CSV table of C-alpha atoms (C1' of nucleotides) in Angstrom, one decimal:
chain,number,residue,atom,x,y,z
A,243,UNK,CA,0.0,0.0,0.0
A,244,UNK,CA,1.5,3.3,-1.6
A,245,UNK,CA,1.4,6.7,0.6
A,246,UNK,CA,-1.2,8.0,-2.1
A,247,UNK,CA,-3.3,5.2,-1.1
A,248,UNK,CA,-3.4,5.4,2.5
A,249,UNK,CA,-4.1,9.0,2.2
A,250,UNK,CA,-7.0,8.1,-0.1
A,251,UNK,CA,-8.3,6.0,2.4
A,252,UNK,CA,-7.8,8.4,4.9
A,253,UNK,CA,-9.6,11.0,3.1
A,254,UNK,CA,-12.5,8.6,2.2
A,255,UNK,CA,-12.4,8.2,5.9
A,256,UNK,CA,-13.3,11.5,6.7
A,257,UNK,CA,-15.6,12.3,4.4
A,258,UNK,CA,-17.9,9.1,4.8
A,259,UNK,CA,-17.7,10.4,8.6
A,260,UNK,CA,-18.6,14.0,7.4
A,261,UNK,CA,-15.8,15.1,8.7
A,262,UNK,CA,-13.3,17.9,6.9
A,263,UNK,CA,-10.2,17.5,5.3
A,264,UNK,CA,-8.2,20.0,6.5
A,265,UNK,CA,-4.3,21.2,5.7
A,266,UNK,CA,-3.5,19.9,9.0
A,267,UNK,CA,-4.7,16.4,8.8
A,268,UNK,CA,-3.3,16.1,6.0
A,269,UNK,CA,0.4,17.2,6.8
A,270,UNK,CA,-0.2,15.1,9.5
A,271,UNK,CA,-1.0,12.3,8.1
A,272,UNK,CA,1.5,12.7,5.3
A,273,UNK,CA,4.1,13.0,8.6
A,274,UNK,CA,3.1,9.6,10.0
A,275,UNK,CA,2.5,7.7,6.6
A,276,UNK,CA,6.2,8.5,6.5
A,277,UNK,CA,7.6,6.8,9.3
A,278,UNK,CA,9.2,3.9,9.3
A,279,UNK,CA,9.2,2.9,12.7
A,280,UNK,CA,7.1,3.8,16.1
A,281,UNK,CA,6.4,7.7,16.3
A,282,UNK,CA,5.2,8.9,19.6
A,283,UNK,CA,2.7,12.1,19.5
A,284,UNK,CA,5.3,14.4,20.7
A,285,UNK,CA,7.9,12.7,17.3
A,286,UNK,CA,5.0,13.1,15.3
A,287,UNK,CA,4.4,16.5,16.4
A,288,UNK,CA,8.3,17.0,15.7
A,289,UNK,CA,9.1,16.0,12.5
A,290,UNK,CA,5.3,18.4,11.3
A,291,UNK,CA,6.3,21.2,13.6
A,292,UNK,CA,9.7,20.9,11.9
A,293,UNK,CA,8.4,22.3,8.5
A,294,UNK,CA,5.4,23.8,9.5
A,295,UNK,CA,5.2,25.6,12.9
A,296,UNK,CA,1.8,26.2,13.0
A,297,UNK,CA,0.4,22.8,13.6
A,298,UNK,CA,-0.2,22.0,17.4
A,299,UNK,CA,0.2,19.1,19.4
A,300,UNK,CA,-3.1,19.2,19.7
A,301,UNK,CA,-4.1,18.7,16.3
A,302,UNK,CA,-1.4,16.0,16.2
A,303,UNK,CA,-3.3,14.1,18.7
A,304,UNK,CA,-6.7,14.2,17.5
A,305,UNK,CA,-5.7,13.5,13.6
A,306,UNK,CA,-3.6,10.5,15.6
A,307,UNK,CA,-7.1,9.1,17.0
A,308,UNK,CA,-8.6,9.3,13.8
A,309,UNK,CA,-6.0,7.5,11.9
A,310,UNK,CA,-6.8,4.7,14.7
A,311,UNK,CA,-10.8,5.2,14.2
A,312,UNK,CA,-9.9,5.0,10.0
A,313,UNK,CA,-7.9,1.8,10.7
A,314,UNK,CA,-4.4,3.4,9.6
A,315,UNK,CA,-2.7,3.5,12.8
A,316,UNK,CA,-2.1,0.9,15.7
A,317,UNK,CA,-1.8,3.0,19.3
A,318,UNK,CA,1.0,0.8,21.4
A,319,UNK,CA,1.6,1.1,25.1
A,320,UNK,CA,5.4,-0.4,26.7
A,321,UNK,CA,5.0,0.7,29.6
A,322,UNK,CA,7.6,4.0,29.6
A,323,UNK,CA,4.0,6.0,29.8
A,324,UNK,CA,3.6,7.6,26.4
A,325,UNK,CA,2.2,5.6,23.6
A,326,UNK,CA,3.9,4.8,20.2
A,327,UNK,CA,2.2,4.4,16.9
A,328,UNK,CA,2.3,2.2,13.8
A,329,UNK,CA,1.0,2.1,10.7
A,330,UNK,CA,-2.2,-0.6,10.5
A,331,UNK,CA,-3.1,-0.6,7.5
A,332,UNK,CA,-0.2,-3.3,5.8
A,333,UNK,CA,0.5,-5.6,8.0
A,334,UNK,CA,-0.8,-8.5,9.9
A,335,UNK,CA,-0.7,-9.2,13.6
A,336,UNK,CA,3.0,-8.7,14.9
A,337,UNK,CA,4.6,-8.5,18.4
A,338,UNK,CA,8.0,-6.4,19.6
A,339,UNK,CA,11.0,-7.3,20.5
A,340,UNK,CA,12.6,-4.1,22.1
A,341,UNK,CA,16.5,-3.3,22.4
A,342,UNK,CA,17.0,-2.7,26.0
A,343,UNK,CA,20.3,-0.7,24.9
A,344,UNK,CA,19.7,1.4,21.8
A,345,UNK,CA,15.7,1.0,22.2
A,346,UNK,CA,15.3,-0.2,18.6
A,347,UNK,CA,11.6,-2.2,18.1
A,348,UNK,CA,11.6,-4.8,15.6
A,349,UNK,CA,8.5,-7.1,14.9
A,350,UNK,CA,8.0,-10.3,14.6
A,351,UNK,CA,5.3,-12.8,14.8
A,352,UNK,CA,4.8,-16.3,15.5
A,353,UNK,CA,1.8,-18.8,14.7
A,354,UNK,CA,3.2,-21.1,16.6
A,355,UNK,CA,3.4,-19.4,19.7
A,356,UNK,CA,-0.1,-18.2,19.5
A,357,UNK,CA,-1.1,-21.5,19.1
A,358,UNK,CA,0.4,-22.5,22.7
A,359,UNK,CA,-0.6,-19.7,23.9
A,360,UNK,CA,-4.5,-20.3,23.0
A,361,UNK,CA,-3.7,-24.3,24.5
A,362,UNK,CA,-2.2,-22.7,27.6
A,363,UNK,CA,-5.1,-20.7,28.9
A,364,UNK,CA,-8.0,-22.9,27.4
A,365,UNK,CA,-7.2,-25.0,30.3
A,366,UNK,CA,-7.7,-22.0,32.6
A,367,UNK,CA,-11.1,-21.7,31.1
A,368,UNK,CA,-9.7,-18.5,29.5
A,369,UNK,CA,-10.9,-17.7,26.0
A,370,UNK,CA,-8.3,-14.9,24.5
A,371,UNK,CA,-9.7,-11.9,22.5
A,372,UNK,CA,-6.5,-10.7,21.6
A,373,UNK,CA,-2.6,-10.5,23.2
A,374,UNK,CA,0.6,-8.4,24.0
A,375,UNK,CA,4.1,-9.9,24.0
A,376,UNK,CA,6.9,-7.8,24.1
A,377,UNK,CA,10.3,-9.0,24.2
A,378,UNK,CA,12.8,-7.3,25.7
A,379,UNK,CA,16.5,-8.2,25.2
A,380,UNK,CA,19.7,-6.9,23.4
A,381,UNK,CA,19.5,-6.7,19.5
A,382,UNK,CA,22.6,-8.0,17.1
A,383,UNK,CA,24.5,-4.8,16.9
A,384,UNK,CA,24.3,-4.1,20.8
A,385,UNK,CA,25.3,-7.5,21.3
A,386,UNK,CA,28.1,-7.7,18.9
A,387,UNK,CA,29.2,-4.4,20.2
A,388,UNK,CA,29.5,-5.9,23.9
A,389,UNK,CA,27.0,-3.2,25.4
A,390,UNK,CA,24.4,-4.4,28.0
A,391,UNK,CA,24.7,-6.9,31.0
A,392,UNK,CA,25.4,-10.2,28.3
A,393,UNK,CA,29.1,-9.4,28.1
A,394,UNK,CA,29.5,-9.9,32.0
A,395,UNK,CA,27.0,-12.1,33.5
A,396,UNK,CA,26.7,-16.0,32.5
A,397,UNK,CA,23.1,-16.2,34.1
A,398,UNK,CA,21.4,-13.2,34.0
A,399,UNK,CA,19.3,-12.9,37.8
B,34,UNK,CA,6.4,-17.3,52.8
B,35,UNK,CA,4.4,-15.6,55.4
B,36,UNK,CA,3.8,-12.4,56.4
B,37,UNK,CA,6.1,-12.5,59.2
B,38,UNK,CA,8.6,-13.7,56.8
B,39,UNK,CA,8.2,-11.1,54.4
B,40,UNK,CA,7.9,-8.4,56.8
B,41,UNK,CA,11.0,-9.5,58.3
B,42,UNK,CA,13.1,-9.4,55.0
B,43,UNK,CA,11.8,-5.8,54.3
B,44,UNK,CA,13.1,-4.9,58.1
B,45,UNK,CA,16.1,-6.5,57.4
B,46,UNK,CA,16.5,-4.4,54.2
B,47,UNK,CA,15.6,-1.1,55.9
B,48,UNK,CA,18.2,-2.0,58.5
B,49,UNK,CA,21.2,-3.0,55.5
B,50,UNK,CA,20.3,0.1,53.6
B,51,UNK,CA,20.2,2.3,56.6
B,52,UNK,CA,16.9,3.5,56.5
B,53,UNK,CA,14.5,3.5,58.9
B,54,UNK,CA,11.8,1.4,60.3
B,55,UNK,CA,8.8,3.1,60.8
B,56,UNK,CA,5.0,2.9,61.7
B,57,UNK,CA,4.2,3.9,58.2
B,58,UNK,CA,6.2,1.7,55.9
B,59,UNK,CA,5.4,-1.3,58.8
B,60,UNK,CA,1.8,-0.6,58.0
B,61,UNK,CA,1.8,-0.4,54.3
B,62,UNK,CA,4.2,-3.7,54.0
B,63,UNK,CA,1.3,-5.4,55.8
B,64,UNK,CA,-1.3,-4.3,54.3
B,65,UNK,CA,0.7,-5.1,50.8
B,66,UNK,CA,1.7,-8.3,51.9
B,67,UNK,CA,-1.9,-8.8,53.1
B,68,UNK,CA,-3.2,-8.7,49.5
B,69,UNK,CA,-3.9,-11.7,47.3
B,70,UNK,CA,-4.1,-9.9,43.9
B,71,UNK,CA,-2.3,-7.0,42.2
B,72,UNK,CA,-2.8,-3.4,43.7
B,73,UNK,CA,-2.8,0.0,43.0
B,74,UNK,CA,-0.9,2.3,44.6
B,75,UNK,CA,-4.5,3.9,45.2
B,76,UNK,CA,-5.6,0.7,46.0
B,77,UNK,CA,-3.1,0.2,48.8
B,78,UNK,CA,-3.4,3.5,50.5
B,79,UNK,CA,-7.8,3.2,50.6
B,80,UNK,CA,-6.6,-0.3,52.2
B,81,UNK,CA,-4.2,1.4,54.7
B,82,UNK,CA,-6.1,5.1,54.8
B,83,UNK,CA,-9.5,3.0,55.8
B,84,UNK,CA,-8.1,2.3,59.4
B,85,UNK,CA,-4.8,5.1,59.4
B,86,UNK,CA,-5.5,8.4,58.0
B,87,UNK,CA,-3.1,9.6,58.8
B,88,UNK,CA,-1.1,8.3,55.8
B,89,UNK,CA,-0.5,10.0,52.5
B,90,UNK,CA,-0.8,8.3,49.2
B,91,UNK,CA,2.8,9.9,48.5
B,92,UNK,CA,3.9,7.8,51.7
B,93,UNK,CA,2.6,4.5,49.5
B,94,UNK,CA,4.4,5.3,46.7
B,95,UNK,CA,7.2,6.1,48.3
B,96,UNK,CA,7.2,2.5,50.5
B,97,UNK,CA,6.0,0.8,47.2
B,98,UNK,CA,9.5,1.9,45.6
B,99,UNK,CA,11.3,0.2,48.5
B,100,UNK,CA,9.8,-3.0,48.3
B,101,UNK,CA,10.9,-3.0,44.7
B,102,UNK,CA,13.8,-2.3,45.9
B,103,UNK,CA,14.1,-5.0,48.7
B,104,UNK,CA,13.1,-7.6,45.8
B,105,UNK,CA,9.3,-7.9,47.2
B,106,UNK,CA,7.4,-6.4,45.1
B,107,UNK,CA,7.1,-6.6,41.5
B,108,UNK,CA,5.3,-3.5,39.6
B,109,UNK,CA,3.3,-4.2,36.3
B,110,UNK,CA,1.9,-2.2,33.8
B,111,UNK,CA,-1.4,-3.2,31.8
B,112,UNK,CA,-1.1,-0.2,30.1
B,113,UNK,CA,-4.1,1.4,31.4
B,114,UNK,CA,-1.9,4.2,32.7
B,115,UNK,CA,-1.8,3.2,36.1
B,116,UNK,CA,1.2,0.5,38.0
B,117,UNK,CA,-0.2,-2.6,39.6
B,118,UNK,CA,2.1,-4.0,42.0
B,119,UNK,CA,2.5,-7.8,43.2
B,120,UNK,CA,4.3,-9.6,45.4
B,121,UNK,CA,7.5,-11.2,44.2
B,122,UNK,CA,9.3,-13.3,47.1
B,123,UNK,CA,7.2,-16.2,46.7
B,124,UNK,CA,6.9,-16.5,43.0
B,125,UNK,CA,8.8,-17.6,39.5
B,126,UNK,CA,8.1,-15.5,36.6
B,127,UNK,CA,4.8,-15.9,35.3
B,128,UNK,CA,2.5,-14.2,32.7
B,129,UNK,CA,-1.3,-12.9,32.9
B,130,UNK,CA,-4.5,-13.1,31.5
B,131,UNK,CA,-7.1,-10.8,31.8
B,132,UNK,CA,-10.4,-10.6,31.5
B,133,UNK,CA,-12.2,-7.9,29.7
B,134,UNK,CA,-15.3,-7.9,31.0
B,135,UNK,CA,-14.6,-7.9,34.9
B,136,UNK,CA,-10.9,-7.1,34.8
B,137,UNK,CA,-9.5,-10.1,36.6
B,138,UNK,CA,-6.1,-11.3,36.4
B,139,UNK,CA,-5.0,-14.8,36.5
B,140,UNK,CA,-1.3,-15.7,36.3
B,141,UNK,CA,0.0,-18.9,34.0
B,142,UNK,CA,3.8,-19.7,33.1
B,143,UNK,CA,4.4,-21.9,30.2
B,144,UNK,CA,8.0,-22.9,29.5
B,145,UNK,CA,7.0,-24.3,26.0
B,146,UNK,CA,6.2,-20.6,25.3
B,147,UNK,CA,9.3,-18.7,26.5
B,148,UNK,CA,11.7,-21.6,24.7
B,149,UNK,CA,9.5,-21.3,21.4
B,150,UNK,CA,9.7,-17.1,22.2
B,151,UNK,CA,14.0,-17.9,22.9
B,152,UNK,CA,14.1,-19.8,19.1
B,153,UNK,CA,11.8,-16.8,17.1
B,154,UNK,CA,13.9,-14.3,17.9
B,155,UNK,CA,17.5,-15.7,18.0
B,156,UNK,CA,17.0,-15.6,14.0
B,157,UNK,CA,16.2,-11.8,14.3
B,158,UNK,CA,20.2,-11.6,16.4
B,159,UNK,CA,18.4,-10.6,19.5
B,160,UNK,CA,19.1,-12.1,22.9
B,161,UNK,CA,15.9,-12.0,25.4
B,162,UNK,CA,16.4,-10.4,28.8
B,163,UNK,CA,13.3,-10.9,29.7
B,164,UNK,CA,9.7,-10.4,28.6
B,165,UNK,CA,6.1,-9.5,29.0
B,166,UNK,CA,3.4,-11.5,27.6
B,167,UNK,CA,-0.3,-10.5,28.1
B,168,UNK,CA,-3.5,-12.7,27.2
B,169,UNK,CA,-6.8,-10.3,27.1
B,170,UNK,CA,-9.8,-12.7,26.7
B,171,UNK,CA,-13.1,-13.5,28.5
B,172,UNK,CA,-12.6,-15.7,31.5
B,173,UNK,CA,-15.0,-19.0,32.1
B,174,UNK,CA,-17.5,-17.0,34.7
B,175,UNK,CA,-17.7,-14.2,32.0
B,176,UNK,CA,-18.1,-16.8,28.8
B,177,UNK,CA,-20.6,-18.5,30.8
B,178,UNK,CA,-22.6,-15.5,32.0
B,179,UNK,CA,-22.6,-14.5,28.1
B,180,UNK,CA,-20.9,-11.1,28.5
B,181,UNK,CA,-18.9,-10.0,26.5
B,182,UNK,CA,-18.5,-9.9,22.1
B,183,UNK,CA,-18.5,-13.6,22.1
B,184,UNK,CA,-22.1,-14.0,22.2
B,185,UNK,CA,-23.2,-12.2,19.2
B,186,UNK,CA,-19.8,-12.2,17.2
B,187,UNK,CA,-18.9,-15.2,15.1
B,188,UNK,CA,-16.2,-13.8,13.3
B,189,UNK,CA,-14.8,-10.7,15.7
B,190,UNK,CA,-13.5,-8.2,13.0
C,95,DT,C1',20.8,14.4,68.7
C,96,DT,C1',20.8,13.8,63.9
C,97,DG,C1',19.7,12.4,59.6
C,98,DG,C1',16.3,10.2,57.3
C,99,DG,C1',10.8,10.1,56.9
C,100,DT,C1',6.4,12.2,56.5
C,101,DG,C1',2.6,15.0,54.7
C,102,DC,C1',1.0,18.6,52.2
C,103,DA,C1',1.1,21.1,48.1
C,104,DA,C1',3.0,21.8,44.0
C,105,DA,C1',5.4,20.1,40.0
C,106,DC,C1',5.7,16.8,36.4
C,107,DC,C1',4.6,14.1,32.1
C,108,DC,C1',1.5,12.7,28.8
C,109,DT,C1',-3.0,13.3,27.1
C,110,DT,C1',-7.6,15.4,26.8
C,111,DT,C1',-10.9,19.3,27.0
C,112,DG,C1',-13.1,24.4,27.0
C,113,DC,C1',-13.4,28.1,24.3
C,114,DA,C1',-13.1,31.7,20.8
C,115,DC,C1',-11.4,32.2,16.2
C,116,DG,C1',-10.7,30.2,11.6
C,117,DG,C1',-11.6,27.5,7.5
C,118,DT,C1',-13.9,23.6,4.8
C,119,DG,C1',-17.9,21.8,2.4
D,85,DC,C1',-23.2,30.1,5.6
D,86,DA,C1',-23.2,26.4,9.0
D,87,DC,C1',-20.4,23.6,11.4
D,88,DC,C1',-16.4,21.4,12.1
D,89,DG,C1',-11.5,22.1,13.2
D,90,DT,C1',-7.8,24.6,15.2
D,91,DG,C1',-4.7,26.6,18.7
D,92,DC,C1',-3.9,28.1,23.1
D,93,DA,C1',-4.3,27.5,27.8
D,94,DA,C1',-6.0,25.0,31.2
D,95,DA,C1',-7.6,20.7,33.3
D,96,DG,C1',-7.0,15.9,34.0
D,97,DG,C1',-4.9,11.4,36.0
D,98,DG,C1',-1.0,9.1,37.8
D,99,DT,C1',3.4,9.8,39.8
D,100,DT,C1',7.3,12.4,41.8
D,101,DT,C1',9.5,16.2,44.2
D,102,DG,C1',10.3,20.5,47.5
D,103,DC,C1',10.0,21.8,51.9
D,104,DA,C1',9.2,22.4,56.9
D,105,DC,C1',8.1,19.5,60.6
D,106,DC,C1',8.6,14.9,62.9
D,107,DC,C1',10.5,10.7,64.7
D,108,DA,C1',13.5,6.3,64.7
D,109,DA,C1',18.2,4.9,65.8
DNA sequence: TTGGGTGCAAACCCTTTGCACGGTG
DNA sequence: CACCGTGCAAAGGGTTTGCACCCAA
């Protein structure tokens, strides 16, 4: 899926909401169909603000929760109290796998292991709507580099 | 563990840290260590507050960070904003599952899923430190009352 | 006695909301 | 032209910090 068509579908978004199109939304949206990685509101915000100062975080915000209401954006929470967000629109279910040293998120995702996972709580009478599983360990570069607690400790406490 | 036990270890961590032992944190270390499910800092100071009033909710927080730190407490975030806290002497690592109709949380470990978790990502060059692996679902009171999207969803967009 | 501990209020971070002005359909 | 959208500032929720008084060791 091209930039010009998420933007379509964005815009088709909005107006089968009756909602406007405005400059903003659309810088905005331009800004986060750019990424390549997680953006945070405030990065988001940034990397607008950068070229055009008169878009507020505000704006960033609400044009962020309708990108989730249009189905273009995933809003992710690890835990550091701000949320990150993803483009929705290509990809299938994924999880993370998060750098503890240079922060870096990849994704990744496993049938297999949702399959144990769905076998693991069945048991517990637990049917499972949906799931979370990050990982959180060092990623080839950090590790080849000897950063983080790997280079020292033979079993991690 | 009991209580006594624990209570004792966070004394005797006080005492190695130099830091002091008093009616406060003695009061919120019980009633922490008196809970059977994960807490809110909130939580834990309406528990205390109801019979001591005379303890702030900064007080909690502040006691909540040193039973990290003494190892006997873990803290948790669901992502809901807000840190749950649970006790950590007693316990291996284990993952939850909660339920989104009443909000309970069940823990489960599975070392099938953690050693299939282990092989995904070695091909990606990472090394896992640790994780965090959250089930949402409806549990079996909640499917059996019929709450939830279960009962009129057969294909959950 | 002395240094850490407490409680209150205020600050803090991220996110949302109230309001008057601005711009889209 | 009617609303919706915007930006600013202010509020909001959870957590942390500054400060004067208090108390455990």
């Amino acid at each position: 899926m091209t930039m010009q068509d998420k933007l379509l579908q964005f815009r088709q978004y909005l107006n089968r909401a009756g909602l406007k199109a405005t400059r903003q939304r659309e810088l905005i949206a331009r800004a986060f169909f750019a990424t390549t990685t997680h953006v945070s509101a405030e990065g988001l915000y940034r990397r607008v603000g950068g070229r055009h100062p008169r878009i507020g975080l505000v704006t960033v915000y609400r044009t962020l929760k309708l990108l989730k209401d249009a189905g273009l954006a995933h809003e992710r929470q690890f835990g550091d109290g701000r949320a990150l967000f993803e483009h929705a629109s290509s990809e299938r279910h994924h999880d993370h796998i998060i750098c503890t040293e240079c922060g870096k998120i990849t994704e990744f995702a496993s049938v297999e292991i949702e399959a144990l996972q769905e076998q693991v709580v069945r048991r517990l009478g637990f049917h499972i709507q949906y799931h979370k599983l990050e990982l959180y360990g060092l990623c080839r570069d950090c590790s080849a580099a000897g950063r983080g607690p790997g280079t020292h400790a033979i079993g991690v406490g």
